[in-house]
């Protein structure tokens, strides 16, 4: 079920954006941005908290608590509604273009009447921005590139937005009397990093109650189409399609609607060669028309002479051939994860204390847990040697409170353009784990970016390269590097590449991770948690790992503690 925290966090961030667009006070903007992050990362569901309870949330003062309370009781924040009325929705969408800030978006609207991404692109090509202060040729070039980046995701959203919505819908429909089974399918079940729409599948003898419940869901803003067994609705985030099938067709329907299209074409081709017909209704004998399998996915694949293929692999990327040869990998799962090696606390840019994060990690049953706050060269975090050493002592004391978890003191270092990092070797030697990441200079030439990453691998104190491509889905393109050279360096030096599980990163992407696997590289799946709820993002990283064909042996945080510690000590851990 979706938490009220997420709704309120989005509203507070929108309020901050609208203040910025309308030229409001910079301090006030930061206050609301901090409050949005704090509410979104607050471990407790804020539904039901009174104003006093709301004020216990970090960065939530009396005024913001009152707004949250107003929303809880009325479903709206009147000051937000007033700001919305002053700023056209299209102008707010302009601010989603990478490199275009709120002030410049408002200038475009006031001076040129530009109120959409499409009208901005037309204006640039028509030369309509010429003479507008602050919009020279370089700015126009950056805006066109930003529009291109935005267009690559289109109306798709990252999985972290789609998954909670799908799970909430499935839970509500599963509770409808008469519903036998309900699940999401499509690209979401395949754990793709971005989702274009959500496919929900259900079984029931009578579809009418499900259709009525579906169209009445709180998240529904429009009913696009409604039939006896299929219904499509729009939500503020995505379109959602519901299909109700007979109980005995569940397996075939689930296989079909999970996709991908390319995978389904291959399975239908196999069926034809075996004188069978495969559809969403089942597997049929071509000669007799008899249905011979449909109730379970496993039965459908078995009739094709194949073992069940995990959804994350169903992309026609060699999974059919591997299945025929009996060489499908035993994919890493959530249950294999023994710890988290990339997390943050309030000491840098996190929202929870060290003790709160440690308790949450122990509650997840982790055998080990690393705190990796940012190092000094990320200047806004104000990290110092003394702060890091003081935290180290606090980490060492955590074991007495949570004896089942081994706590590691780490840091997330900042790779400068030449591959150097924040602290000298003698200081780095005191950390249990060093993650090194690119946080700036994302547009270096390919050769220099490659050397930057290779030098990080060659640093004996760096054991993990964090979010290696630096991408932010829909906002920032991956860095340009010779990845084959980087992968070879990782394999040579025993440096792990991270799959950052934060939903707007999911970095290393699955395609690159699979290529790295071919070099013998090992991986770390890190939540990059900045708050207690973020620890649960680990599952998105696991999904990417599965799409990359990773087995547990290639993921270092599935290893037993002794093996992991050997790896962190010498980079091998064999």
PDB file of N, CA, C and O in Angstrom, residues 350-397:
ATOM      1  N   UNK A 350      22.208  12.178   4.508  1.00  0.00           N
ATOM      2  CA  UNK A 350      21.115  11.297   4.874  1.00  0.00           C
ATOM      3  C   UNK A 350      20.113  11.982   5.792  1.00  0.00           C
ATOM      4  O   UNK A 350      20.319  13.113   6.244  1.00  0.00           O
ATOM      5  N   UNK A 351      19.028  11.265   6.098  1.00  0.00           N
ATOM      6  CA  UNK A 351      17.949  11.830   6.907  1.00  0.00           C
ATOM      7  C   UNK A 351      17.818  11.156   8.260  1.00  0.00           C
ATOM      8  O   UNK A 351      17.073  11.640   9.110  1.00  0.00           O
ATOM      9  N   UNK A 352      18.515  10.048   8.466  1.00  0.00           N
ATOM     10  CA  UNK A 352      18.398   9.307   9.716  1.00  0.00           C
ATOM     11  C   UNK A 352      19.757   9.252  10.408  1.00  0.00           C
ATOM     12  O   UNK A 352      20.806   9.438   9.785  1.00  0.00           O
ATOM     13  N   UNK A 353      19.729   8.989  11.701  1.00  0.00           N
ATOM     14  CA  UNK A 353      20.973   8.869  12.446  1.00  0.00           C
ATOM     15  C   UNK A 353      21.645   7.538  12.148  1.00  0.00           C
ATOM     16  O   UNK A 353      21.021   6.602  11.622  1.00  0.00           O
ATOM     17  N   UNK A 354      22.898   7.447  12.517  1.00  0.00           N
ATOM     18  CA  UNK A 354      23.629   6.188  12.378  1.00  0.00           C
ATOM     19  C   UNK A 354      22.906   5.077  13.117  1.00  0.00           C
ATOM     20  O   UNK A 354      22.744   3.965  12.593  1.00  0.00           O
ATOM     21  N   UNK A 355      22.464   5.369  14.326  1.00  0.00           N
ATOM     22  CA  UNK A 355      21.811   4.360  15.149  1.00  0.00           C
ATOM     23  C   UNK A 355      20.494   3.906  14.537  1.00  0.00           C
ATOM     24  O   UNK A 355      20.160   2.712  14.573  1.00  0.00           O
ATOM     25  N   UNK A 356      19.731   4.835  13.945  1.00  0.00           N
ATOM     26  CA  UNK A 356      18.471   4.462  13.304  1.00  0.00           C
ATOM     27  C   UNK A 356      18.708   3.588  12.071  1.00  0.00           C
ATOM     28  O   UNK A 356      18.007   2.588  11.866  1.00  0.00           O
ATOM     29  N   UNK A 357      19.698   3.943  11.275  1.00  0.00           N
ATOM     30  CA  UNK A 357      19.998   3.141  10.086  1.00  0.00           C
ATOM     31  C   UNK A 357      20.511   1.762  10.481  1.00  0.00           C
ATOM     32  O   UNK A 357      20.136   0.747   9.871  1.00  0.00           O
ATOM     33  N   UNK A 358      21.344   1.718  11.515  1.00  0.00           N
ATOM     34  CA  UNK A 358      21.888   0.434  11.960  1.00  0.00           C
ATOM     35  C   UNK A 358      20.785  -0.479  12.475  1.00  0.00           C
ATOM     36  O   UNK A 358      20.758  -1.686  12.175  1.00  0.00           O
ATOM     37  N   UNK A 359      19.863   0.077  13.253  1.00  0.00           N
ATOM     38  CA  UNK A 359      18.764  -0.731  13.793  1.00  0.00           C
ATOM     39  C   UNK A 359      17.893  -1.271  12.668  1.00  0.00           C
ATOM     40  O   UNK A 359      17.448  -2.432  12.703  1.00  0.00           O
ATOM     41  N   UNK A 360      17.653  -0.438  11.642  1.00  0.00           N
ATOM     42  CA  UNK A 360      16.829  -0.885  10.516  1.00  0.00           C
ATOM     43  C   UNK A 360      17.537  -1.975   9.727  1.00  0.00           C
ATOM     44  O   UNK A 360      16.906  -2.941   9.270  1.00  0.00           O
ATOM     45  N   UNK A 361      18.851  -1.865   9.555  1.00  0.00           N
ATOM     46  CA  UNK A 361      19.605  -2.896   8.844  1.00  0.00           C
ATOM     47  C   UNK A 361      19.574  -4.205   9.617  1.00  0.00           C
ATOM     48  O   UNK A 361      19.390  -5.285   9.037  1.00  0.00           O
ATOM     49  N   UNK A 362      19.736  -4.122  10.942  1.00  0.00           N
ATOM     50  CA  UNK A 362      19.685  -5.331  11.770  1.00  0.00           C
ATOM     51  C   UNK A 362      18.305  -5.969  11.696  1.00  0.00           C
ATOM     52  O   UNK A 362      18.174  -7.200  11.655  1.00  0.00           O
ATOM     53  N   UNK A 363      17.254  -5.130  11.660  1.00  0.00           N
ATOM     54  CA  UNK A 363      15.883  -5.651  11.587  1.00  0.00           C
ATOM     55  C   UNK A 363      15.634  -6.374  10.270  1.00  0.00           C
ATOM     56  O   UNK A 363      14.763  -7.255  10.196  1.00  0.00           O
ATOM     57  N   UNK A 364      16.373  -6.024   9.243  1.00  0.00           N
ATOM     58  CA  UNK A 364      16.247  -6.718   7.956  1.00  0.00           C
ATOM     59  C   UNK A 364      16.991  -8.056   7.965  1.00  0.00           C
ATOM     60  O   UNK A 364      16.952  -8.793   6.984  1.00  0.00           O
ATOM     61  N   UNK A 365      17.672  -8.355   9.061  1.00  0.00           N
ATOM     62  CA  UNK A 365      18.384  -9.615   9.176  1.00  0.00           C
ATOM     63  C   UNK A 365      19.742  -9.624   8.503  1.00  0.00           C
ATOM     64  O   UNK A 365      20.302 -10.693   8.245  1.00  0.00           O
ATOM     65  N   UNK A 366      20.298  -8.441   8.230  1.00  0.00           N
ATOM     66  CA  UNK A 366      21.584  -8.375   7.550  1.00  0.00           C
ATOM     67  C   UNK A 366      22.709  -8.911   8.428  1.00  0.00           C
ATOM     68  O   UNK A 366      22.788  -8.620   9.620  1.00  0.00           O
ATOM     69  N   UNK A 367      23.593  -9.658   7.798  1.00  0.00           N
ATOM     70  CA  UNK A 367      24.780 -10.155   8.504  1.00  0.00           C
ATOM     71  C   UNK A 367      25.845  -9.079   8.617  1.00  0.00           C
ATOM     72  O   UNK A 367      26.688  -9.133   9.525  1.00  0.00           O
ATOM     73  N   UNK A 368      25.805  -8.107   7.703  1.00  0.00           N
ATOM     74  CA  UNK A 368      26.753  -6.991   7.763  1.00  0.00           C
ATOM     75  C   UNK A 368      26.098  -5.766   7.133  1.00  0.00           C
ATOM     76  O   UNK A 368      25.151  -5.856   6.340  1.00  0.00           O
ATOM     77  N   UNK A 369      26.607  -4.619   7.523  1.00  0.00           N
ATOM     78  CA  UNK A 369      26.011  -3.361   7.067  1.00  0.00           C
ATOM     79  C   UNK A 369      27.089  -2.278   7.128  1.00  0.00           C
ATOM     80  O   UNK A 369      27.768  -2.119   8.150  1.00  0.00           O
ATOM     81  N   UNK A 370      27.253  -1.548   6.042  1.00  0.00           N
ATOM     82  CA  UNK A 370      28.261  -0.489   5.975  1.00  0.00           C
ATOM     83  C   UNK A 370      27.599   0.874   5.868  1.00  0.00           C
ATOM     84  O   UNK A 370      26.658   1.054   5.088  1.00  0.00           O
ATOM     85  N   UNK A 371      28.099   1.811   6.637  1.00  0.00           N
ATOM     86  CA  UNK A 371      27.712   3.213   6.463  1.00  0.00           C
ATOM     87  C   UNK A 371      28.814   3.871   5.651  1.00  0.00           C
ATOM     88  O   UNK A 371      30.012   3.714   5.955  1.00  0.00           O
ATOM     89  N   UNK A 372      28.455   4.561   4.579  1.00  0.00           N
ATOM     90  CA  UNK A 372      29.441   5.128   3.644  1.00  0.00           C
ATOM     91  C   UNK A 372      29.100   6.589   3.362  1.00  0.00           C
ATOM     92  O   UNK A 372      28.742   6.941   2.233  1.00  0.00           O
ATOM     93  N   UNK A 373      29.182   7.416   4.384  1.00  0.00           N
ATOM     94  CA  UNK A 373      28.868   8.832   4.174  1.00  0.00           C
ATOM     95  C   UNK A 373      29.890   9.482   3.248  1.00  0.00           C
ATOM     96  O   UNK A 373      31.023   9.014   3.096  1.00  0.00           O
ATOM     97  N   UNK A 374      29.483  10.602   2.655  1.00  0.00           N
ATOM     98  CA  UNK A 374      30.313  11.279   1.661  1.00  0.00           C
ATOM     99  C   UNK A 374      31.594  11.827   2.276  1.00  0.00           C
ATOM    100  O   UNK A 374      31.637  12.205   3.449  1.00  0.00           O
ATOM    101  N   UNK A 375      32.618  11.887   1.457  1.00  0.00           N
ATOM    102  CA  UNK A 375      33.935  12.373   1.859  1.00  0.00           C
ATOM    103  C   UNK A 375      34.042  13.890   1.632  1.00  0.00           C
ATOM    104  O   UNK A 375      33.132  14.512   1.073  1.00  0.00           O
ATOM    105  N   UNK A 376      35.161  14.526   2.045  1.00  0.00           N
ATOM    106  CA  UNK A 376      35.229  15.992   2.090  1.00  0.00           C
ATOM    107  C   UNK A 376      35.079  16.722   0.766  1.00  0.00           C
ATOM    108  O   UNK A 376      34.610  17.862   0.750  1.00  0.00           O
ATOM    109  N   UNK A 377      35.491  16.102  -0.349  1.00  0.00           N
ATOM    110  CA  UNK A 377      35.470  16.857  -1.597  1.00  0.00           C
ATOM    111  C   UNK A 377      34.080  17.111  -2.152  1.00  0.00           C
ATOM    112  O   UNK A 377      33.923  17.861  -3.121  1.00  0.00           O
ATOM    113  N   UNK A 378      33.055  16.456  -1.583  1.00  0.00           N
ATOM    114  CA  UNK A 378      31.685  16.849  -1.892  1.00  0.00           C
ATOM    115  C   UNK A 378      31.361  17.935  -0.869  1.00  0.00           C
ATOM    116  O   UNK A 378      30.804  17.688   0.193  1.00  0.00           O
ATOM    117  N   UNK A 379      31.758  19.163  -1.201  1.00  0.00           N
ATOM    118  CA  UNK A 379      31.921  20.223  -0.208  1.00  0.00           C
ATOM    119  C   UNK A 379      30.664  20.516   0.588  1.00  0.00           C
ATOM    120  O   UNK A 379      30.732  20.835   1.781  1.00  0.00           O
ATOM    121  N   UNK A 380      29.493  20.393  -0.041  1.00  0.00           N
ATOM    122  CA  UNK A 380      28.264  20.758   0.669  1.00  0.00           C
ATOM    123  C   UNK A 380      27.986  19.845   1.860  1.00  0.00           C
ATOM    124  O   UNK A 380      27.177  20.171   2.722  1.00  0.00           O
ATOM    125  N   UNK A 381      28.688  18.706   1.948  1.00  0.00           N
ATOM    126  CA  UNK A 381      28.450  17.778   3.061  1.00  0.00           C
ATOM    127  C   UNK A 381      29.284  18.128   4.297  1.00  0.00           C
ATOM    128  O   UNK A 381      29.044  17.604   5.374  1.00  0.00           O
ATOM    129  N   UNK A 382      30.301  18.962   4.130  1.00  0.00           N
ATOM    130  CA  UNK A 382      31.123  19.454   5.251  1.00  0.00           C
ATOM    131  C   UNK A 382      31.739  18.316   6.077  1.00  0.00           C
ATOM    132  O   UNK A 382      31.799  18.378   7.298  1.00  0.00           O
ATOM    133  N   UNK A 383      32.157  17.270   5.407  1.00  0.00           N
ATOM    134  CA  UNK A 383      32.828  16.171   6.098  1.00  0.00           C
ATOM    135  C   UNK A 383      34.240  16.605   6.490  1.00  0.00           C
ATOM    136  O   UNK A 383      34.895  17.368   5.776  1.00  0.00           O
ATOM    137  N   UNK A 384      34.696  16.128   7.637  1.00  0.00           N
ATOM    138  CA  UNK A 384      36.054  16.397   8.102  1.00  0.00           C
ATOM    139  C   UNK A 384      36.670  15.097   8.598  1.00  0.00           C
ATOM    140  O   UNK A 384      35.969  14.113   8.852  1.00  0.00           O
ATOM    141  N   UNK A 385      37.982  15.118   8.783  1.00  0.00           N
ATOM    142  CA  UNK A 385      38.667  13.943   9.327  1.00  0.00           C
ATOM    143  C   UNK A 385      38.114  13.598  10.700  1.00  0.00           C
ATOM    144  O   UNK A 385      37.855  12.429  11.011  1.00  0.00           O
ATOM    145  N   UNK A 386      37.949  14.610  11.535  1.00  0.00           N
ATOM    146  CA  UNK A 386      37.486  14.368  12.909  1.00  0.00           C
ATOM    147  C   UNK A 386      36.079  13.775  12.923  1.00  0.00           C
ATOM    148  O   UNK A 386      35.784  12.867  13.711  1.00  0.00           O
ATOM    149  N   UNK A 387      35.189  14.270  12.051  1.00  0.00           N
ATOM    150  CA  UNK A 387      33.823  13.733  11.995  1.00  0.00           C
ATOM    151  C   UNK A 387      33.849  12.259  11.571  1.00  0.00           C
ATOM    152  O   UNK A 387      33.121  11.431  12.119  1.00  0.00           O
ATOM    153  N   UNK A 388      34.694  11.952  10.593  1.00  0.00           N
ATOM    154  CA  UNK A 388      34.782  10.568  10.121  1.00  0.00           C
ATOM    155  C   UNK A 388      35.317   9.654  11.223  1.00  0.00           C
ATOM    156  O   UNK A 388      34.802   8.551  11.434  1.00  0.00           O
ATOM    157  N   UNK A 389      36.335  10.112  11.952  1.00  0.00           N
ATOM    158  CA  UNK A 389      36.925   9.288  13.010  1.00  0.00           C
ATOM    159  C   UNK A 389      35.961   9.112  14.179  1.00  0.00           C
ATOM    160  O   UNK A 389      35.884   8.026  14.772  1.00  0.00           O
ATOM    161  N   UNK A 390      35.214  10.160  14.483  1.00  0.00           N
ATOM    162  CA  UNK A 390      34.217  10.039  15.545  1.00  0.00           C
ATOM    163  C   UNK A 390      33.133   9.044  15.148  1.00  0.00           C
ATOM    164  O   UNK A 390      32.703   8.221  15.966  1.00  0.00           O
ATOM    165  N   UNK A 391      32.693   9.101  13.891  1.00  0.00           N
ATOM    166  CA  UNK A 391      31.691   8.138  13.422  1.00  0.00           C
ATOM    167  C   UNK A 391      32.241   6.721  13.488  1.00  0.00           C
ATOM    168  O   UNK A 391      31.512   5.782  13.835  1.00  0.00           O
ATOM    169  N   UNK A 392      33.517   6.559  13.171  1.00  0.00           N
ATOM    170  CA  UNK A 392      34.116   5.228  13.211  1.00  0.00           C
ATOM    171  C   UNK A 392      33.997   4.610  14.603  1.00  0.00           C
ATOM    172  O   UNK A 392      33.665   3.426  14.747  1.00  0.00           O
ATOM    173  N   UNK A 393      34.237   5.407  15.630  1.00  0.00           N
ATOM    174  CA  UNK A 393      34.123   4.897  17.001  1.00  0.00           C
ATOM    175  C   UNK A 393      32.680   4.518  17.321  1.00  0.00           C
ATOM    176  O   UNK A 393      32.421   3.513  17.992  1.00  0.00           O
ATOM    177  N   UNK A 394      31.734   5.317  16.828  1.00  0.00           N
ATOM    178  CA  UNK A 394      30.321   5.008  17.053  1.00  0.00           C
ATOM    179  C   UNK A 394      29.923   3.729  16.333  1.00  0.00           C
ATOM    180  O   UNK A 394      29.140   2.929  16.856  1.00  0.00           O
ATOM    181  N   UNK A 395      30.455   3.529  15.121  1.00  0.00           N
ATOM    182  CA  UNK A 395      30.169   2.297  14.379  1.00  0.00           C
ATOM    183  C   UNK A 395      30.685   1.089  15.153  1.00  0.00           C
ATOM    184  O   UNK A 395      30.003   0.052  15.244  1.00  0.00           O
ATOM    185  N   UNK A 396      31.869   1.211  15.711  1.00  0.00           N
ATOM    186  CA  UNK A 396      32.458   0.087  16.446  1.00  0.00           C
ATOM    187  C   UNK A 396      31.609  -0.307  17.650  1.00  0.00           C
ATOM    188  O   UNK A 396      31.629  -1.468  18.074  1.00  0.00           O
ATOM    189  N   UNK A 397      30.864   0.631  18.204  1.00  0.00           N
ATOM    190  CA  UNK A 397      30.053   0.339  19.399  1.00  0.00           C
ATOM    191  C   UNK A 397      28.688  -0.242  19.060  1.00  0.00           C
ATOM    192  O   UNK A 397      27.951  -0.666  19.943  1.00  0.00           O
TER     193      UNK A 397
END
